Amino acid sequence: MTPRVASGYRAGLRSSTNAAALADYVTDISYTEYGSAACTLGVAADNTVFLAPALTVDGIGVLRSSDFGESWRASVPQGVQSCRHRSYLYFDDVADRLFMHAGRFDAMPPRPLRTGFTLGVSEDRGETWRTRKVASKARMDAKIFGGPRTSSTGRVTYLSAPTPFAVRVRPLLNVTRHVIWRSFDGGVKWEVAGGFDIDPKNIPGLPGREYVAFGKGVVAADGTVYIGGRYGRRFAVATSRDEGLTWDVRMVPGSALARYHNPLHFLLRGSRYLVPESIAVDDEGNVFVVWPDRDGLLHAAWSSDGAVSWSRPVVVSAPGVRDARFGAITATGSGRVGIAYYGRERGQAFHGFIAQCRDFRTGSPVFVGGKFNEPDAPLFPHGFRSGFRDFALGRSLNDNVRVHFAPNGDLLAGATMQMRGRNKQRPWAARSEHTEMQAVLGRLGRIVAV
């Protein structure tokens, strides 16, 4: 794609507005030509990019690019190559260690009702893997994230997941607790650290029929662990200051999420409820969160005191976006924030949006960014398919957008693209056994002078 010049806009209390910004940024997209779903992203210190899952003819794998998407190479971990259920990638850029897991649960033969996840760990960026079964209490929606080195225990790697299921369909299925596992040896041995209650009937002030679901976690430089998620109709942050043993869950003031009605409504509009990649922490320990409100606008807020008090939420989706889904956020430096999301302007089509702000802590933060897909090829030309049937069987939904700052300063987003309808004019996932979705890489970078 020919890079497109990014534009600026100012975040506001009720809406974002166009604003002057430096025009030295461009957006573009890389088509991997590999099938995918719920795309996850990692970036190494030398700007090597990892995307997963890649649904190859040999099974589920990891894509690697050393040239920002000009070319891609797939690696399939032994032990998980025959499973395509709820995979998740995490790259530890400090230890240079690659993690990828795939769920074992399937409601249909040949693997009915299995528990746990098959975790692959690579010390050489996907050339070789060691695999093991982990998190036997859970079945879906596990997230892996890492913490800093400490003097007492070394580097801590965390894995968190809802138990026993990620979907609540009363009276048949019910979530009870969000459990956190931890490893002190790079994923070889795991132990249960702690967790917190996510059963609405056990949470004071929350209607028993509401929906509670938490996403990924992040770790600050001082070792504090944060996990963001939906707490009924509010956004909440769970905080641990003792490496996951005990947790304090607090709602973010001013957050207002879409109302949960019932499982049938979730089947039709489940993407309005899920906030899987919604929290970030910068180098100074400031915490940033993002969520879609009940009207579909993307809001964000920040905290400088460990998620105790929060700034007033502001709208960070671009002007003209009427419906934002699966907002993701990342942070680095001192207040520098990047976001990515699927956004709908008019009609049914959803595009990929990416933007960054030099310092979100200012009174009226200014973002620069825009669509990273080509205008005539939206990522989802016909709106979101619910995918609830596949989700109930343990398979991946298109419910992840990942965003990450590369060491060279570019902002990268991992996403999926629906390969049917008008998108037939785009490169198909020819190197995949399944081609309904394709993994794509969005980029917001500076213009390079020639």
Tab-separated table of C-alpha atoms in Angstrom:
chain	number	residue	atom	x	y	z
A	1	MET	CA	0.000	0.000	0.000
A	2	THR	CA	1.124	3.557	-0.686
A	3	PRO	CA	1.584	5.242	2.707
A	4	ARG	CA	-1.093	7.782	3.616
A	5	VAL	CA	-0.308	10.977	5.513
A	6	ALA	CA	-1.713	10.860	9.045
A	7	SER	CA	-3.917	13.609	10.473
A	8	GLY	CA	-4.305	15.145	13.910
A	9	TYR	CA	-7.219	15.349	16.318
A	10	ARG	CA	-7.791	16.491	19.878
A	11	ALA	CA	-9.385	14.277	22.527
A	12	GLY	CA	-12.424	15.777	24.266
A	13	LEU	CA	-14.931	15.056	27.003
A	14	ARG	CA	-17.826	14.350	24.621
A	15	SER	CA	-16.117	13.881	21.268
A	16	SER	CA	-12.788	14.301	19.520
A	17	THR	CA	-12.209	17.201	17.140
A	18	ASN	CA	-9.857	17.844	14.253
A	19	ALA	CA	-6.655	19.595	15.244
A	20	ALA	CA	-3.412	20.689	13.677
A	21	ALA	CA	-0.597	18.187	14.141
A	22	LEU	CA	2.793	17.505	12.646
A	23	ALA	CA	2.237	15.970	9.203
A	24	ASP	CA	5.424	13.888	9.305
A	25	TYR	CA	3.625	10.614	10.075
A	26	VAL	CA	2.158	8.082	7.634
A	27	THR	CA	0.054	4.952	7.985
A	28	ASP	CA	0.271	1.757	5.948
A	29	ILE	CA	-0.551	-1.946	6.062
A	30	SER	CA	1.197	-5.262	5.423
A	31	TYR	CA	-0.803	-8.238	4.145
A	32	THR	CA	0.729	-11.416	5.549
A	33	GLU	CA	-1.264	-13.746	3.238
A	34	TYR	CA	-1.673	-16.125	6.194
A	35	GLY	CA	-5.022	-16.950	7.768
A	36	SER	CA	-5.550	-15.834	11.339
A	37	ALA	CA	-8.048	-14.879	14.051
A	38	ALA	CA	-7.730	-12.877	17.269
A	39	CYS	CA	-4.327	-11.631	16.112
A	40	THR	CA	-1.625	-11.049	18.743
A	41	LEU	CA	1.631	-9.116	18.331
A	42	GLY	CA	5.162	-8.881	19.725
A	43	VAL	CA	8.166	-6.712	18.844
A	44	ALA	CA	11.840	-7.444	19.624
A	45	ALA	CA	14.603	-4.981	20.470
A	46	ASP	CA	15.934	-5.161	16.893
A	47	ASN	CA	12.465	-4.366	15.442
A	48	THR	CA	11.681	-7.965	14.514
A	49	VAL	CA	7.881	-8.337	14.467
A	50	PHE	CA	5.929	-11.430	15.537
A	51	LEU	CA	2.259	-12.124	14.725
A	52	ALA	CA	0.089	-15.073	15.767
A	53	PRO	CA	-1.829	-17.165	15.116
A	54	ALA	CA	-0.841	-18.101	11.571
A	55	LEU	CA	-3.194	-20.839	10.337
A	56	THR	CA	-0.777	-22.657	8.072
A	57	VAL	CA	-1.185	-25.946	6.225
A	58	ASP	CA	1.025	-27.493	8.942
A	59	GLY	CA	-1.071	-26.135	11.810
A	60	ILE	CA	-1.059	-23.095	14.051
A	61	GLY	CA	2.152	-21.061	13.958
A	62	VAL	CA	3.916	-17.755	14.546
A	63	LEU	CA	4.774	-15.258	11.807
A	64	ARG	CA	8.090	-13.402	11.935
A	65	SER	CA	9.236	-10.398	9.897
A	66	SER	CA	12.547	-8.562	10.110
A	67	ASP	CA	11.594	-5.911	7.549
A	68	PHE	CA	8.326	-4.479	8.958
A	69	GLY	CA	6.097	-6.727	6.898
A	70	GLU	CA	7.873	-6.811	3.533
A	71	SER	CA	8.248	-10.565	4.003
A	72	TRP	CA	6.976	-13.117	6.527
A	73	ARG	CA	8.174	-16.483	7.762
A	74	ALA	CA	6.021	-18.982	9.678
A	75	SER	CA	7.171	-21.202	12.554
A	76	VAL	CA	4.937	-23.999	13.869
A	77	PRO	CA	5.655	-25.126	17.465
A	78	GLN	CA	5.711	-28.885	17.939
A	79	GLY	CA	2.907	-29.980	20.225
A	80	VAL	CA	0.360	-27.327	19.253
A	81	GLN	CA	0.442	-27.618	15.479
A	82	SER	CA	-2.797	-29.612	15.330
A	83	CYS	CA	-4.771	-27.221	17.554
A	84	ARG	CA	-6.352	-23.960	16.377
A	85	HIS	CA	-8.209	-22.929	19.516
A	86	ARG	CA	-7.805	-19.573	21.292
A	87	SER	CA	-4.093	-19.044	20.657
A	88	TYR	CA	-2.186	-16.150	22.196
A	89	LEU	CA	1.349	-14.800	21.631
A	90	TYR	CA	3.567	-12.877	24.031
A	91	PHE	CA	7.131	-11.786	23.303
A	92	ASP	CA	9.296	-10.964	26.317
A	93	ASP	CA	11.575	-8.301	24.850
A	94	VAL	CA	13.803	-8.235	27.939
A	95	ALA	CA	14.552	-11.962	28.052
A	96	ASP	CA	14.157	-12.324	24.251
A	97	ARG	CA	11.746	-15.189	24.871
A	98	LEU	CA	8.694	-16.081	22.782
A	99	PHE	CA	5.537	-17.606	24.289
A	100	MET	CA	2.526	-18.964	22.430
A	101	HIS	CA	-0.314	-21.022	23.844
A	102	ALA	CA	-3.374	-22.700	22.380
A	103	GLY	CA	-6.372	-23.881	24.363
A	104	ARG	CA	-7.175	-27.579	24.618
A	105	PHE	CA	-10.919	-27.147	25.171
A	106	ASP	CA	-13.338	-28.282	22.475
A	107	ALA	CA	-17.050	-28.930	22.883
A	108	MET	CA	-16.954	-31.486	20.072
A	109	PRO	CA	-14.927	-34.681	19.492
A	110	PRO	CA	-12.123	-35.648	19.384
A	111	ARG	CA	-11.165	-33.454	22.377
A	112	PRO	CA	-14.379	-32.768	24.285
A	113	LEU	CA	-14.216	-30.602	27.414
A	114	ARG	CA	-10.444	-30.701	27.885
A	115	THR	CA	-8.917	-28.232	30.325
A	116	GLY	CA	-5.713	-26.209	30.326
A	117	PHE	CA	-3.520	-24.855	27.533
A	118	THR	CA	-0.642	-26.166	25.476
A	119	LEU	CA	2.146	-23.623	25.930
A	120	GLY	CA	5.085	-23.329	23.582
A	121	VAL	CA	8.215	-21.428	24.692
A	122	SER	CA	11.066	-20.534	22.355
A	123	GLU	CA	14.471	-19.154	23.327
A	124	ASP	CA	15.547	-18.636	19.703
A	125	ARG	CA	12.627	-16.664	18.257
A	126	GLY	CA	10.656	-19.611	17.010
A	127	GLU	CA	13.367	-21.854	15.575
A	128	THR	CA	12.874	-24.467	18.314
A	129	TRP	CA	10.190	-24.882	20.966
A	130	ARG	CA	9.547	-26.653	24.246
A	131	THR	CA	5.924	-27.337	25.075
A	132	ARG	CA	3.933	-28.284	28.163
A	133	LYS	CA	0.402	-28.244	29.520
A	134	VAL	CA	-0.389	-25.325	31.849
A	135	ALA	CA	-3.324	-23.704	33.711
A	136	SER	CA	-5.365	-26.869	34.197
A	137	LYS	CA	-8.198	-24.990	35.961
A	138	ALA	CA	-9.068	-22.878	32.896
A	139	ARG	CA	-10.389	-23.579	29.413
A	140	MET	CA	-10.418	-20.275	27.472
A	141	ASP	CA	-9.070	-16.757	27.160
A	142	ALA	CA	-5.678	-17.039	28.878
A	143	LYS	CA	-3.244	-14.094	28.626
A	144	ILE	CA	0.537	-14.158	29.213
A	145	PHE	CA	2.575	-11.126	30.286
A	146	GLY	CA	5.889	-10.428	31.990
A	147	GLY	CA	7.362	-8.315	34.741
A	148	PRO	CA	10.711	-6.686	35.489
A	149	ARG	CA	13.665	-8.352	37.137
A	150	THR	CA	13.654	-8.119	40.925
A	151	SER	CA	16.387	-8.799	43.456
A	152	SER	CA	14.457	-11.503	45.339
A	153	THR	CA	12.792	-13.712	42.752
A	154	GLY	CA	14.234	-12.865	39.354
A	155	ARG	CA	11.989	-12.193	36.355
A	156	VAL	CA	8.334	-13.118	36.808
A	157	THR	CA	6.100	-14.315	33.950
A	158	TYR	CA	2.346	-14.319	34.557
A	159	LEU	CA	-0.559	-16.201	33.015
A	160	SER	CA	-4.144	-15.222	33.850
A	161	ALA	CA	-7.479	-16.699	32.827
A	162	PRO	CA	-11.128	-16.859	33.928
A	163	THR	CA	-12.234	-20.152	35.466
A	164	PRO	CA	-13.810	-22.480	34.725
A	165	PHE	CA	-15.121	-20.787	31.532
A	166	ALA	CA	-14.836	-17.403	29.849
A	167	VAL	CA	-18.499	-17.392	28.792
A	168	ARG	CA	-21.412	-17.052	31.203
A	169	VAL	CA	-24.646	-18.719	30.077
A	170	ARG	CA	-26.677	-19.341	33.195
A	171	PRO	CA	-27.649	-21.828	34.483
A	172	LEU	CA	-25.438	-24.023	32.299
A	173	LEU	CA	-22.127	-22.123	32.424
A	174	ASN	CA	-20.824	-19.620	34.933
A	175	VAL	CA	-17.516	-17.863	35.559
A	176	THR	CA	-16.377	-17.778	39.177
A	177	ARG	CA	-12.797	-16.554	39.561
A	178	HIS	CA	-10.000	-14.952	37.566
A	179	VAL	CA	-6.889	-16.981	38.431
A	180	ILE	CA	-3.256	-15.893	38.075
A	181	TRP	CA	-0.360	-18.308	37.611
A	182	ARG	CA	3.303	-17.272	37.738
A	183	SER	CA	6.657	-18.664	36.655
A	184	PHE	CA	10.144	-17.673	37.865
A	185	ASP	CA	12.098	-19.727	35.296
A	186	GLY	CA	10.835	-18.549	31.925
A	187	GLY	CA	7.780	-20.753	31.706
A	188	VAL	CA	9.220	-24.136	32.721
A	189	LYS	CA	7.401	-24.417	36.050
A	190	TRP	CA	4.149	-22.652	36.966
A	191	GLU	CA	2.353	-22.113	40.267
A	192	VAL	CA	-1.000	-20.617	41.212
A	193	ALA	CA	-0.355	-17.210	42.762
A	194	GLY	CA	-3.812	-15.850	43.526
A	195	GLY	CA	-6.899	-14.412	41.894
A	196	PHE	CA	-10.069	-12.392	42.353
A	197	ASP	CA	-13.825	-12.985	42.162
A	198	ILE	CA	-15.575	-12.378	38.840
A	199	ASP	CA	-18.951	-13.936	39.665
A	200	PRO	CA	-21.422	-10.998	39.594
A	201	LYS	CA	-23.593	-12.451	42.346
A	202	ASN	CA	-20.617	-12.295	44.735
A	203	ILE	CA	-19.675	-8.681	43.938
A	204	PRO	CA	-21.418	-6.076	46.142
A	205	GLY	CA	-23.448	-3.537	44.182
A	206	LEU	CA	-23.344	-5.495	40.922
A	207	PRO	CA	-26.537	-7.059	39.480
A	208	GLY	CA	-26.260	-10.845	39.403
A	209	ARG	CA	-27.085	-11.002	35.697
A	210	GLU	CA	-24.293	-8.628	34.638
A	211	TYR	CA	-21.138	-9.563	32.728
A	212	VAL	CA	-17.607	-9.469	34.190
A	213	ALA	CA	-14.556	-10.184	32.031
A	214	PHE	CA	-10.909	-9.112	32.334
A	215	GLY	CA	-8.263	-8.912	29.614
A	216	LYS	CA	-4.488	-8.714	29.493
A	217	GLY	CA	-2.184	-7.636	32.300
A	218	VAL	CA	0.816	-5.327	32.477
A	219	VAL	CA	3.607	-4.924	35.013
A	220	ALA	CA	5.119	-1.606	36.115
A	221	ALA	CA	8.826	-1.050	36.788
A	222	ASP	CA	8.264	-1.457	40.535
A	223	GLY	CA	6.652	-4.897	40.021
A	224	THR	CA	3.020	-3.819	40.485
A	225	VAL	CA	0.684	-5.919	38.328
A	226	TYR	CA	-2.426	-4.433	36.666
A	227	ILE	CA	-5.239	-6.221	34.795
A	228	GLY	CA	-8.046	-4.252	33.143
A	229	GLY	CA	-11.547	-5.416	32.343
A	230	ARG	CA	-15.304	-5.071	32.329
A	231	TYR	CA	-16.882	-4.936	35.797
A	232	GLY	CA	-20.550	-4.895	34.911
A	233	ARG	CA	-21.246	-1.532	33.283
A	234	ARG	CA	-17.991	-0.006	34.537
A	235	PHE	CA	-14.352	-0.434	33.604
A	236	ALA	CA	-12.203	-1.706	36.458
A	237	VAL	CA	-8.538	-2.366	37.192
A	238	ALA	CA	-7.326	-5.242	39.380
A	239	THR	CA	-4.035	-4.414	41.137
A	240	SER	CA	-1.488	-6.645	42.889
A	241	ARG	CA	1.601	-5.382	44.701
A	242	ASP	CA	2.867	-8.785	45.866
A	243	GLU	CA	3.483	-10.628	42.579
A	244	GLY	CA	-0.090	-11.798	42.120
A	245	LEU	CA	-0.846	-13.160	45.593
A	246	THR	CA	-3.529	-10.629	46.599
A	247	TRP	CA	-5.656	-8.304	44.482
A	248	ASP	CA	-7.573	-5.067	44.860
A	249	VAL	CA	-10.251	-4.354	42.207
A	250	ARG	CA	-11.383	-0.735	41.720
A	251	MET	CA	-13.696	0.799	39.152
A	252	VAL	CA	-12.554	3.731	37.007
A	253	PRO	CA	-14.771	6.770	37.793
A	254	GLY	CA	-16.766	8.036	34.839
A	255	SER	CA	-16.524	4.828	32.819
A	256	ALA	CA	-19.799	3.680	31.250
A	257	LEU	CA	-19.866	0.522	29.144
A	258	ALA	CA	-22.598	-0.981	26.992
A	259	ARG	CA	-25.316	-2.648	28.990
A	260	TYR	CA	-25.283	-6.447	29.046
A	261	HIS	CA	-28.707	-7.956	28.377
A	262	ASN	CA	-28.561	-11.736	28.012
A	263	PRO	CA	-26.648	-14.537	26.248
A	264	LEU	CA	-28.682	-14.072	23.057
A	265	HIS	CA	-27.723	-10.406	22.924
A	266	PHE	CA	-24.104	-11.416	23.520
A	267	LEU	CA	-24.346	-13.734	20.522
A	268	LEU	CA	-25.338	-10.801	18.323
A	269	ARG	CA	-23.201	-8.016	19.812
A	270	GLY	CA	-20.515	-9.713	21.865
A	271	SER	CA	-17.789	-7.410	20.548
A	272	ARG	CA	-19.387	-4.527	22.470
A	273	TYR	CA	-18.676	-6.226	25.803
A	274	LEU	CA	-15.097	-7.484	25.459
A	275	VAL	CA	-12.065	-5.325	26.357
A	276	PRO	CA	-9.125	-7.739	25.913
A	277	GLU	CA	-6.183	-5.324	25.382
A	278	SER	CA	-7.275	-2.303	27.373
A	279	ILE	CA	-4.477	-1.378	29.808
A	280	ALA	CA	-0.887	-0.122	29.581
A	281	VAL	CA	1.822	1.323	31.833
A	282	ASP	CA	4.644	3.687	30.838
A	283	ASP	CA	8.250	3.765	32.061
A	284	GLU	CA	7.347	6.041	34.991
A	285	GLY	CA	4.566	3.791	36.288
A	286	ASN	CA	1.612	5.826	34.975
A	287	VAL	CA	-1.342	3.559	34.131
A	288	PHE	CA	-3.497	4.111	31.021
A	289	VAL	CA	-6.802	2.408	30.167
A	290	VAL	CA	-9.164	2.465	27.192
A	291	TRP	CA	-12.726	1.207	26.682
A	292	PRO	CA	-15.719	1.692	24.322
A	293	ASP	CA	-18.649	3.503	25.935
A	294	ARG	CA	-22.317	2.575	25.592
A	295	ASP	CA	-22.574	4.711	22.429
A	296	GLY	CA	-19.555	3.137	20.742
A	297	LEU	CA	-17.014	5.933	21.300
A	298	LEU	CA	-13.569	4.991	22.600
A	299	HIS	CA	-12.651	6.587	25.946
A	300	ALA	CA	-9.366	6.671	27.849
A	301	ALA	CA	-8.112	7.765	31.273
A	302	TRP	CA	-4.859	7.641	33.224
A	303	SER	CA	-3.639	7.295	36.800
A	304	SER	CA	-0.384	8.437	38.398
A	305	ASP	CA	-0.883	6.766	41.796
A	306	GLY	CA	-1.202	3.080	41.034
A	307	ALA	CA	-4.840	3.013	39.829
A	308	VAL	CA	-6.176	4.647	43.006
A	309	SER	CA	-7.393	7.898	41.432
A	310	TRP	CA	-8.017	8.676	37.779
A	311	SER	CA	-8.175	11.534	35.326
A	312	ARG	CA	-11.483	12.475	33.783
A	313	PRO	CA	-12.178	10.178	30.773
A	314	VAL	CA	-11.864	11.679	27.294
A	315	VAL	CA	-12.902	10.430	23.848
A	316	VAL	CA	-9.843	9.188	21.924
A	317	SER	CA	-11.453	7.606	18.847
A	318	ALA	CA	-10.974	9.705	15.718
A	319	PRO	CA	-13.567	12.297	14.607
A	320	GLY	CA	-16.227	10.653	12.473
A	321	VAL	CA	-15.901	7.220	14.106
A	322	ARG	CA	-19.377	6.214	15.269
A	323	ASP	CA	-18.582	2.743	16.582
A	324	ALA	CA	-15.240	1.529	17.981
A	325	ARG	CA	-14.547	-2.109	18.875
A	326	PHE	CA	-11.698	-3.891	20.652
A	327	GLY	CA	-9.660	-0.822	21.538
A	328	ALA	CA	-6.040	-1.607	22.429
A	329	ILE	CA	-3.508	0.651	24.150
A	330	THR	CA	0.240	0.730	24.753
A	331	ALA	CA	2.520	3.223	26.496
A	332	THR	CA	6.194	4.037	26.751
A	333	GLY	CA	8.501	6.794	27.938
A	334	SER	CA	6.759	9.512	29.931
A	335	GLY	CA	3.101	9.573	28.946
A	336	ARG	CA	3.539	8.550	25.310
A	337	VAL	CA	0.483	6.487	24.341
A	338	GLY	CA	-0.524	4.520	21.254
A	339	ILE	CA	-3.972	3.113	20.457
A	340	ALA	CA	-5.499	0.894	17.770
A	341	TYR	CA	-9.034	-0.323	17.158
A	342	TYR	CA	-11.633	-1.351	14.602
A	343	GLY	CA	-13.801	1.671	13.782
A	344	ARG	CA	-16.984	2.241	11.771
A	345	GLU	CA	-17.780	5.629	10.227
A	346	ARG	CA	-20.768	5.151	7.890
A	347	GLY	CA	-22.496	2.011	6.727
A	348	GLN	CA	-21.452	-1.410	7.993
A	349	ALA	CA	-17.739	-1.434	7.160
A	350	PHE	CA	-15.101	-1.411	9.928
A	351	HIS	CA	-11.632	-0.030	9.221
A	352	GLY	CA	-8.396	-0.359	11.146
A	353	PHE	CA	-7.439	2.834	13.040
A	354	ILE	CA	-4.130	3.644	14.696
A	355	ALA	CA	-2.960	6.805	16.506
A	356	GLN	CA	-0.449	8.031	19.047
A	357	CYS	CA	-0.136	10.900	21.527
A	358	ARG	CA	3.175	12.344	22.698
A	359	ASP	CA	1.896	12.944	26.223
A	360	PHE	CA	-1.599	11.836	27.162
A	361	ARG	CA	-1.306	13.500	30.584
A	362	THR	CA	-1.803	16.989	29.160
A	363	GLY	CA	-5.118	18.774	29.616
A	364	SER	CA	-6.231	18.307	25.987
A	365	PRO	CA	-4.146	15.501	24.459
A	366	VAL	CA	-3.576	15.650	20.696
A	367	PHE	CA	-3.352	12.423	18.668
A	368	VAL	CA	-1.926	11.868	15.216
A	369	GLY	CA	-2.947	8.859	13.122
A	370	GLY	CA	-5.665	7.497	10.862
A	371	LYS	CA	-6.789	4.389	8.991
A	372	PHE	CA	-4.035	1.909	8.278
A	373	ASN	CA	-5.967	-0.155	5.709
A	374	GLU	CA	-6.634	0.991	2.181
A	375	PRO	CA	-9.862	3.037	1.929
A	376	ASP	CA	-11.437	0.691	-0.626
A	377	ALA	CA	-10.602	-2.430	1.396
A	378	PRO	CA	-11.929	-2.160	4.972
A	379	LEU	CA	-10.882	-4.877	7.393
A	380	PHE	CA	-14.510	-5.941	7.886
A	381	PRO	CA	-16.599	-4.756	4.917
A	382	HIS	CA	-19.868	-6.255	6.184
A	383	GLY	CA	-19.612	-5.585	9.915
A	384	PHE	CA	-18.577	-8.062	12.587
A	385	ARG	CA	-19.715	-11.646	12.428
A	386	SER	CA	-20.557	-12.721	15.950
A	387	GLY	CA	-18.553	-15.929	15.812
A	388	PHE	CA	-20.343	-17.128	18.941
A	389	ARG	CA	-20.699	-20.667	17.629
A	390	ASP	CA	-16.952	-20.947	17.061
A	391	PHE	CA	-16.252	-19.308	20.429
A	392	ALA	CA	-18.497	-21.843	22.185
A	393	LEU	CA	-16.415	-24.573	20.584
A	394	GLY	CA	-13.222	-23.021	21.953
A	395	ARG	CA	-12.048	-21.458	18.706
A	396	SER	CA	-10.742	-17.950	18.146
A	397	LEU	CA	-12.874	-14.899	17.531
A	398	ASN	CA	-11.731	-11.694	15.842
A	399	ASP	CA	-11.650	-10.131	19.315
A	400	ASN	CA	-8.067	-8.900	19.531
A	401	VAL	CA	-6.255	-5.864	18.248
A	402	ARG	CA	-2.729	-5.580	19.609
A	403	VAL	CA	-0.636	-2.415	19.504
A	404	HIS	CA	3.035	-1.913	20.363
A	405	PHE	CA	5.757	0.711	19.980
A	406	ALA	CA	8.752	-0.604	18.058
A	407	PRO	CA	12.237	0.417	19.209
A	408	ASN	CA	12.636	2.614	16.107
A	409	GLY	CA	9.610	4.677	17.223
A	410	ASP	CA	6.999	3.261	14.836
A	411	LEU	CA	3.622	2.260	16.269
A	412	LEU	CA	2.528	-1.203	15.097
A	413	ALA	CA	-0.880	-2.895	15.254
A	414	GLY	CA	-1.717	-6.560	14.766
A	415	ALA	CA	-5.237	-7.149	13.431
A	416	THR	CA	-7.332	-9.405	11.215
A	417	MET	CA	-8.996	-8.796	7.871
A	418	GLN	CA	-12.106	-10.564	6.609
A	419	MET	CA	-11.324	-12.179	3.272
A	420	ARG	CA	-14.682	-12.224	1.497
A	421	GLY	CA	-16.998	-9.831	-0.322
A	422	ARG	CA	-15.323	-6.648	-1.535
A	423	ASN	CA	-12.013	-7.712	-0.008
A	424	LYS	CA	-11.528	-10.293	-2.740
A	425	GLN	CA	-9.543	-7.640	-4.590
A	426	ARG	CA	-6.950	-7.743	-1.804
A	427	PRO	CA	-4.236	-10.428	-1.417
A	428	TRP	CA	-5.819	-13.645	-0.202
A	429	ALA	CA	-4.361	-15.815	2.539
A	430	ALA	CA	-2.977	-18.177	-0.061
A	431	ARG	CA	-0.456	-19.802	2.269
A	432	SER	CA	-3.119	-20.905	4.721
A	433	GLU	CA	-5.443	-23.852	4.982
A	434	HIS	CA	-8.285	-21.505	5.967
A	435	THR	CA	-8.714	-18.122	4.285
A	436	GLU	CA	-11.747	-16.515	5.914
A	437	MET	CA	-9.506	-14.211	7.983
A	438	GLN	CA	-6.038	-12.865	7.218
A	439	ALA	CA	-3.454	-11.493	9.658
A	440	VAL	CA	-2.396	-7.939	8.828
A	441	LEU	CA	0.121	-5.513	10.311
A	442	GLY	CA	-0.785	-1.837	10.576
A	443	ARG	CA	1.881	0.831	11.020
A	444	LEU	CA	2.105	4.476	12.029
A	445	GLY	CA	5.596	5.793	11.392
A	446	ARG	CA	7.517	8.899	10.542
A	447	ILE	CA	8.063	9.919	6.945
A	448	VAL	CA	11.558	8.935	5.849
A	449	ALA	CA	13.292	11.660	3.873
A	450	VAL	CA	14.822	10.451	0.607
